[in-house]
Coordinates of C-alpha atoms in Angstrom, one line a residue:
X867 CA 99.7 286.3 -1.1
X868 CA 97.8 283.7 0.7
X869 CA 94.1 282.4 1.1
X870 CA 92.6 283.4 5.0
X871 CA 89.2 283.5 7.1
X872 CA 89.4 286.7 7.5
X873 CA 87.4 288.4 10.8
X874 CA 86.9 292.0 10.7
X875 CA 84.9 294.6 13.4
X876 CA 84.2 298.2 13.2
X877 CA 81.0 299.8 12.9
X878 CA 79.5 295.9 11.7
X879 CA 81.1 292.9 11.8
X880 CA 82.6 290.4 9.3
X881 CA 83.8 287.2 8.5
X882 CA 85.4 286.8 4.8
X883 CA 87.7 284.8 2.6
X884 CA 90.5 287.0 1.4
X885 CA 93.9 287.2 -0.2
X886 CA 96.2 288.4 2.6
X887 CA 100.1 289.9 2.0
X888 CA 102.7 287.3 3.9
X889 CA 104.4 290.7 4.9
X890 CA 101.1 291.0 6.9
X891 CA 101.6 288.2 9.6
X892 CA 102.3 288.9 12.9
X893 CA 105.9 288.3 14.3
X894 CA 106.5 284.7 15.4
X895 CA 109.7 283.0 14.8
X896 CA 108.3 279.6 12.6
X897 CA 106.6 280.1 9.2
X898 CA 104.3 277.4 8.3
X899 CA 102.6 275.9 5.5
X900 CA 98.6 275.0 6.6
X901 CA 97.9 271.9 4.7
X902 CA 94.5 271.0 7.1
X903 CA 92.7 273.2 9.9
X904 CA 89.7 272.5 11.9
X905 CA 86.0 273.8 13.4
X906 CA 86.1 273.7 17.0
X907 CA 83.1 275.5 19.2
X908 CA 85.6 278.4 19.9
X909 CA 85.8 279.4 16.2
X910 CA 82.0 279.1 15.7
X911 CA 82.1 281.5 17.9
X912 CA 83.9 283.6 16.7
X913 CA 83.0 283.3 13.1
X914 CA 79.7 283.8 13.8
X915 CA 80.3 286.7 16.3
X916 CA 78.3 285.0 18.7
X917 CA 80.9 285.1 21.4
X918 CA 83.7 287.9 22.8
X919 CA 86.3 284.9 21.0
X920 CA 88.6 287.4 19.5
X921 CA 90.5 290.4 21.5
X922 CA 92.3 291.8 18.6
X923 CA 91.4 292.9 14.6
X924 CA 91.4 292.2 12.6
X925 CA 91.7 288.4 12.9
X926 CA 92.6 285.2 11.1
X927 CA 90.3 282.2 12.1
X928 CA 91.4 279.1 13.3
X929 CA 92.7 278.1 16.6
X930 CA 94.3 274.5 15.6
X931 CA 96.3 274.0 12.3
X932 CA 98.4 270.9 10.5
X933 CA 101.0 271.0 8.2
X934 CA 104.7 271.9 7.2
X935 CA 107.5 274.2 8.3
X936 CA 108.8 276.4 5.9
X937 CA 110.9 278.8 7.3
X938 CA 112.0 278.7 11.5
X939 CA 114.4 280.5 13.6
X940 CA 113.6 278.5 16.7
X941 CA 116.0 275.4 17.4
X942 CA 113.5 272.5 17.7
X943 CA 111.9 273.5 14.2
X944 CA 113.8 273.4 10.3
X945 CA 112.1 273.6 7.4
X946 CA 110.0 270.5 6.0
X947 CA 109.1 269.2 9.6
X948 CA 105.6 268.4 10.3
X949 CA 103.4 269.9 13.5
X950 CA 100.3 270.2 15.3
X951 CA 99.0 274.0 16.2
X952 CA 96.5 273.7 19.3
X953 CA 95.5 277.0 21.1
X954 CA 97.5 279.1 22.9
X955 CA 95.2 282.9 22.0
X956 CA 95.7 281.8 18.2
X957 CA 92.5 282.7 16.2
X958 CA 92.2 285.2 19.4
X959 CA 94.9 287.4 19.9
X960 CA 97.2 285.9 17.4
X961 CA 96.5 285.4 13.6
X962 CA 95.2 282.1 13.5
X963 CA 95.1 278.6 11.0
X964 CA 92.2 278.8 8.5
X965 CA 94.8 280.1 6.3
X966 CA 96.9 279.1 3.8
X967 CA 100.3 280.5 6.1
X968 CA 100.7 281.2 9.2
X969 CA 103.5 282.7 11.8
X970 CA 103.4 280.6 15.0
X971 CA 105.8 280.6 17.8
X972 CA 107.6 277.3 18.1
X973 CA 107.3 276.7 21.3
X974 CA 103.7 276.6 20.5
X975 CA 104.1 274.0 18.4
X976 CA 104.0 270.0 19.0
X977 CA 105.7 267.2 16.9
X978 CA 103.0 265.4 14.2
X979 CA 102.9 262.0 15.9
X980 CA 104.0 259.3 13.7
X981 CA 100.8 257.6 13.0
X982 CA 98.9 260.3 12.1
X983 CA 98.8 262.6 9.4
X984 CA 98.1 266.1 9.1
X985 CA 94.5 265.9 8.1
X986 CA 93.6 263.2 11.0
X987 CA 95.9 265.3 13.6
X988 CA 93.0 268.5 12.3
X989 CA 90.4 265.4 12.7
X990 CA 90.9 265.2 16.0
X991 CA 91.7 269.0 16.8
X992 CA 91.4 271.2 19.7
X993 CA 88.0 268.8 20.4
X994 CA 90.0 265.9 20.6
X995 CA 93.0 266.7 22.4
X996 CA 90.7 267.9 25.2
X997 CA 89.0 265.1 25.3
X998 CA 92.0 262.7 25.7
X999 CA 93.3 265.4 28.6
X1000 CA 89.8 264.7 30.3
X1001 CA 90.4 261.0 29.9
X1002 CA 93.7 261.6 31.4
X1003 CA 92.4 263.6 34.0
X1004 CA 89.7 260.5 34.8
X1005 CA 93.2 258.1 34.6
X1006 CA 95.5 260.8 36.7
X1007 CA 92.5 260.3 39.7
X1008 CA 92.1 256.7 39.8
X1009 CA 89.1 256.2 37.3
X1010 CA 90.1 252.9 36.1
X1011 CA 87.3 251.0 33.4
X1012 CA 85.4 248.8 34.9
X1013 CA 84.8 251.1 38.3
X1014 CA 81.1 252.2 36.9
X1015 CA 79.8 254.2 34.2
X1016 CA 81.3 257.0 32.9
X1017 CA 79.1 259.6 31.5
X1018 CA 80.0 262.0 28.5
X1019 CA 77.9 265.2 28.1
X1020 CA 77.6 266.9 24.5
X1021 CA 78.3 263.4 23.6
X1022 CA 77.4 264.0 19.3
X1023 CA 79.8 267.1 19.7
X1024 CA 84.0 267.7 18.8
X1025 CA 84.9 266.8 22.5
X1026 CA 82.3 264.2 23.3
X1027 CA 82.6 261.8 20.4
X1028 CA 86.3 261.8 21.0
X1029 CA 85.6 261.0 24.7
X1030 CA 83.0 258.4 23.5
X1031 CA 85.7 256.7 21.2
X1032 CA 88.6 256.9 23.5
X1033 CA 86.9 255.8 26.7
X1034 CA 84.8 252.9 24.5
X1035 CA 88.2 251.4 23.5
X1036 CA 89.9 251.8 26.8
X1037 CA 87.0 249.5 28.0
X1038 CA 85.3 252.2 30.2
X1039 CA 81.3 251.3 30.6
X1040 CA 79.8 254.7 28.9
X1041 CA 76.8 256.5 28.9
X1042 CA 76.3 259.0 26.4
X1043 CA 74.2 262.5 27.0
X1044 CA 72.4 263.8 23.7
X1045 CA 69.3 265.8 22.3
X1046 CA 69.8 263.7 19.5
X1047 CA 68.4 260.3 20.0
X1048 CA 68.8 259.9 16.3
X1049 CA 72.5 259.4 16.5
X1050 CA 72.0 256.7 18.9
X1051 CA 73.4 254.3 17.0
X1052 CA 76.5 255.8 15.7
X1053 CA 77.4 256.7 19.8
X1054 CA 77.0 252.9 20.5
X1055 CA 78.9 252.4 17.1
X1056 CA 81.7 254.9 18.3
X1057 CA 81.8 253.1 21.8
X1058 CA 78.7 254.3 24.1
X1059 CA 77.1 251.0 26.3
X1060 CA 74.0 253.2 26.5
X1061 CA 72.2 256.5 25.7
X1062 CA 70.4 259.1 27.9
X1063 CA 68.4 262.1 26.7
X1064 CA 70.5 265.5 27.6
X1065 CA 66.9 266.8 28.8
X1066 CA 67.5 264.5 32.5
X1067 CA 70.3 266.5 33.0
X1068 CA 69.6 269.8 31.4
X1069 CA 67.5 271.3 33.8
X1070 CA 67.5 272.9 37.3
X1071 CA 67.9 270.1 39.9
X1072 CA 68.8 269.0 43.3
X1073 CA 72.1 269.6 45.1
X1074 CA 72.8 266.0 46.4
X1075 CA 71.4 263.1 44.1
X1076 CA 71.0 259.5 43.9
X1077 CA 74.8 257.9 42.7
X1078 CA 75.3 257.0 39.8
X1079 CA 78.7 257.9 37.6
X1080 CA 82.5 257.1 38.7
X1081 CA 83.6 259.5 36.3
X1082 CA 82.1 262.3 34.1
X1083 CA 83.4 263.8 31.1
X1084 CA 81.3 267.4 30.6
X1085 CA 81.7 269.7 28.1
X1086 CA 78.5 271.6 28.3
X1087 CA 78.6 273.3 31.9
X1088 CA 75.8 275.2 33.6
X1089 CA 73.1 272.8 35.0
X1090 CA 74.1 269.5 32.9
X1091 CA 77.6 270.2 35.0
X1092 CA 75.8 270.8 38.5
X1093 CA 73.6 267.7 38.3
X1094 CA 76.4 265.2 37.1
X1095 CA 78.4 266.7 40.3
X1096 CA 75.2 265.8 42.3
X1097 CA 74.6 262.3 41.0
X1098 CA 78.9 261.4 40.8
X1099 CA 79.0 258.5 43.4
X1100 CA 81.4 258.5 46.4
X1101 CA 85.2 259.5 45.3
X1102 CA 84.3 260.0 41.4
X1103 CA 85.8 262.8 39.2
X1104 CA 84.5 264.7 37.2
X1105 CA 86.2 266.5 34.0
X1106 CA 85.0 270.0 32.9
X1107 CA 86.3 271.1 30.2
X1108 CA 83.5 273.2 28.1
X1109 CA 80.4 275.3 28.4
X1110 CA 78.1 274.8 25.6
X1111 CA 75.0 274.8 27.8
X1112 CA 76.7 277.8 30.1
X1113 CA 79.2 279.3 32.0
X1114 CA 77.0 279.4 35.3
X1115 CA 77.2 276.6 38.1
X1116 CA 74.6 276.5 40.2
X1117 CA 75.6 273.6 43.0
X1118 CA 76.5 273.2 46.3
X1119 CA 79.5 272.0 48.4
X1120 CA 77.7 268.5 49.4
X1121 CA 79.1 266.3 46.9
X1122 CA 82.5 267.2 47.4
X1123 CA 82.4 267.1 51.0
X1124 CA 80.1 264.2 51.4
X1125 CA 81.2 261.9 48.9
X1126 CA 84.4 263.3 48.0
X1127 CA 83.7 264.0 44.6
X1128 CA 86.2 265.7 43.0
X1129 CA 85.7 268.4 40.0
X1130 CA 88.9 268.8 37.5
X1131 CA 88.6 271.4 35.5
X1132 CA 90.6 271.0 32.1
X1133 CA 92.3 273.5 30.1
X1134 CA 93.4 272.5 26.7
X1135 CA 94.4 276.2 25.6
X1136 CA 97.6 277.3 27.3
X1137 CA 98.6 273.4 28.9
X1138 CA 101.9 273.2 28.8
X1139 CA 103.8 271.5 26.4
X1140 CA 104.4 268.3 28.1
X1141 CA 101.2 268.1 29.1
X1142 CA 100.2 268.4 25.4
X1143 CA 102.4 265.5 23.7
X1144 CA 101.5 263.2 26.2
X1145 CA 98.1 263.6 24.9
X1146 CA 98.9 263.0 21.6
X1147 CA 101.0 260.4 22.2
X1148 CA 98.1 258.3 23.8
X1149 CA 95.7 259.4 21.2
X1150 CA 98.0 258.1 18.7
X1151 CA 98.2 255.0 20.8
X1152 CA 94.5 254.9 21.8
X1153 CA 91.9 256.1 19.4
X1154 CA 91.1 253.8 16.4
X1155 CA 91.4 255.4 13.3
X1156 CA 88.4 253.3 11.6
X1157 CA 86.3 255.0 14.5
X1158 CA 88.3 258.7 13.5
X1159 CA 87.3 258.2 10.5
X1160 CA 83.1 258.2 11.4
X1161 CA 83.6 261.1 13.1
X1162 CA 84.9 263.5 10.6
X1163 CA 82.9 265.7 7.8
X1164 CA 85.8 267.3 5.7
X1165 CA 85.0 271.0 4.0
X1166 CA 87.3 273.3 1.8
X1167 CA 87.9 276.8 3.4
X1168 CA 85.4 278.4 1.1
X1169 CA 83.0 276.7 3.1
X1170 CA 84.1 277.1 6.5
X1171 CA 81.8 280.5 7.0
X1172 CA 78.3 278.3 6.7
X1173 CA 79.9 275.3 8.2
X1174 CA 80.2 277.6 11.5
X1175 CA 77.1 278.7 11.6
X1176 CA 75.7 275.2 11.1
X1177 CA 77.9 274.1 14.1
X1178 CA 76.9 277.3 16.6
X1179 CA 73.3 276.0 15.4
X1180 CA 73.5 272.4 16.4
X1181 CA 73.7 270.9 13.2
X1182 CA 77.3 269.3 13.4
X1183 CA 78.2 265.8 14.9
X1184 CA 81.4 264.2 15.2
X1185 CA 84.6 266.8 13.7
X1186 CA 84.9 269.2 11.1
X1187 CA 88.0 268.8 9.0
X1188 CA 89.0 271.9 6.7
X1189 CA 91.2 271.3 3.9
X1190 CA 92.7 275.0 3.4
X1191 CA 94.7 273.9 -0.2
X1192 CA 93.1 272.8 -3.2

C-alpha cells in the first residue's frame, strides 16, 4: 500500500489522501520511489477542479515527481538511480507523483543532474524547467543580455521567479510584472532591475505600441500577452508559455509584420527528451541555489489539498515543494 492525492469524479467531485494497492498502478515499465513532488498551476487546477486538467478517473495528482528507481524493465533505468518526472499527460491521463509510488515510462524520465538533489530538482518543477526553456527560447533567437529589458509576466509565480532568477544571473536587464507590489523587494532580491504593476498590462489595449522590451517571458496570456507583443521593440521575441490571465489573444498581425517581432510559444509538457536535459543541464549550471532556496515553501502531502487552493487563489509566491515521505 502507498500514500496518494487521490482525484475522484462521479456525481461530485473529489480530491483525497488515500492508501492505494501498488497492484493498482497503471502499466509503465519503471517503478519509482517519490521521495519529493511539486505544486504547479496545472495541478491547482486540477485539485481544485477548477480546470478540465484530468481526462481519466480516477486520478493521482502530480505532474512532476523526484526520487529513486526501484524496479525498471527499460534499459537506461536499474534500480537505485535517481530521476526527474516532468509532464508528459501524468497527473492527466496517467497516474501521477503526489504519491508515495508511481509507474512511469522511462522514456519519460530524465537523469537527476548532479548538483541537484531530489527535493531542489521538485523546487524547481514543471515551473522551472519552463522557465529555463523560455530563457532558451530568448537565447535560441538572439536575445543576448544587455540588448534591452526583458520583461517577465506572473513574475511572483512558479514560472516567473525562475525566469526572474535565471535571466538576473545571466545579466539580462529585467522588469518584473506583478499585482503584488509587496514582493517588490524579494523580485529585485531574486534578480528583477525594476518592477511594474501587472494592471499596465492587464487590460484591453492598443494593437501597435510604443517599444519597449527585446524579449518577453509571459506566462499569463490573454491581454497581458497581446500588449507585450504590441510594445516588443523591432526584432524581439517573445516566450509564451502559460495562461493564468487566459487563453484568448486579442492582437493583431502589426507587430510581427512591422517590427518583426517574433512570438515562441513554449511547451514544456511533451518536449522531447533532448530538449528537456539541455534544460536541466543549464539550470544546474545557471540558477543559484542561495536564490532557489527563497523561492521554495516546502509542505508534507497531507497538506497539498489547501496548499492548491491557496495557489488557484493567488496566495502562493515563488515554488511549492511537497515532501510525500515522512
Amino acid at each position: 500500500m502507498f500514500k496518494a492525492l487521490l482525484l475522484e469524479k462521479g456525481d461530485t467531485f473529489s480530491a483525497s489522501i488515500q492508501s492505494l494497492d501498488e497492484a493498482a498502478l497503471p502499466p509503465a515499465d519503471v517503478l519509482v520511489r517519490v521521495d519529493w513532488s511539486t505544486l504547479n498551476y496545472k495541478d491547482g487546477l486540477a485539485i481544485t477542479n477548477k480546470g478540465p486538467v484530468v481526462r481519466q478517473w480516477p486520478m493521482v495528482a502530480g505532474i512532476d515527481g523526484a526520487g529513486e528507481v526501484l524496479e525498471s524493465t527499460h534499459p537506461a533505468w536499474k534500480p537505485g538511480d535517481a530521476f526527474i518526472h516532468n509532464g508528459w499527460g501524468v497527473g492527466e491521463t496517467h497516474w501521477g507523483c503526489l504519491a508515495e509510488k508511481a509507474r512511469l515510462k522511462g522514456d519519460w524520465l530524465v537523469k537527476l543532474p548532479a548538483a541537484f538533489t531530489a527535493r531542489q530538482a521538485m523546487s524547481i518543477g514543471t515551473a522551472g524547467y519552463t522557465a529555463m526553456l523560455c530563457v532558451l527560447a530568448l537565447e535560441d533567437h538572439g536575445v543576448k543580455a544587455g540588448a534591452g529589458e526583458i520583461l517577465v509576466t506572473g513574475a511572483t509565480g512558479g514560472v516567473g521567479s525562475v525566469a526572474v532568477a535565471l535571466l538576473g544571473r545571466l545579466g539580462y536587464t529585467v522588469v518584473a510584472a506583478t499585482g503584488k507590489t509587496a514582493e517588490a523587494d524579494w523580485l529585485k532580491a531574486l534578480g528583477a532591475s525594476s518592477i511594474i504593476d501587472r494592471a499596465e498590462l492587464a487590460a484591453p489595449g492598443k494593437p501597435f505600441q510604443k517599444e519597449r522590451w527585446a524579449g518577453v517571458v509571459d506566462a499569463v496570456g490573454s491581454h497581458t500577452l497581446a500588449n507585450a507583443l504590441a510594445q516588443t521593440r523591432y526584432g524581439g521575441v517573445v516566450a509564451a508559455c502559460g495562461l493564468a490571465q487566459g487563453a484568448d489573444l486579442a492582437t493583431t498581425v502589426m507587430p510581427f509584420i512591422l517590427r518583426g517581432v517574433t512570438l515562441a510559444g513554449v511547451d514544456s509538457v511533451m518536449a522531447p527528451l533532448a530538449r528537456r536535459q539541455r534544460a536541466w543541464d543549464r539550470l544546474a549550471r545557471d540558477l543559484d541555489p542561495a536564490k532557489l532556496e527563497t523561492l521554495i515553501e516546502e509542505i508534507p502531502l497531507s497538506g497539498a489539498i489547501d496548499k492548491a487552493h491557496a495557489l488557484m487563489g493567488g496566495q502562493v509566491r515563488g515554488r511549492v515543494v511537497v515532501r510525500i515521505g515522512g
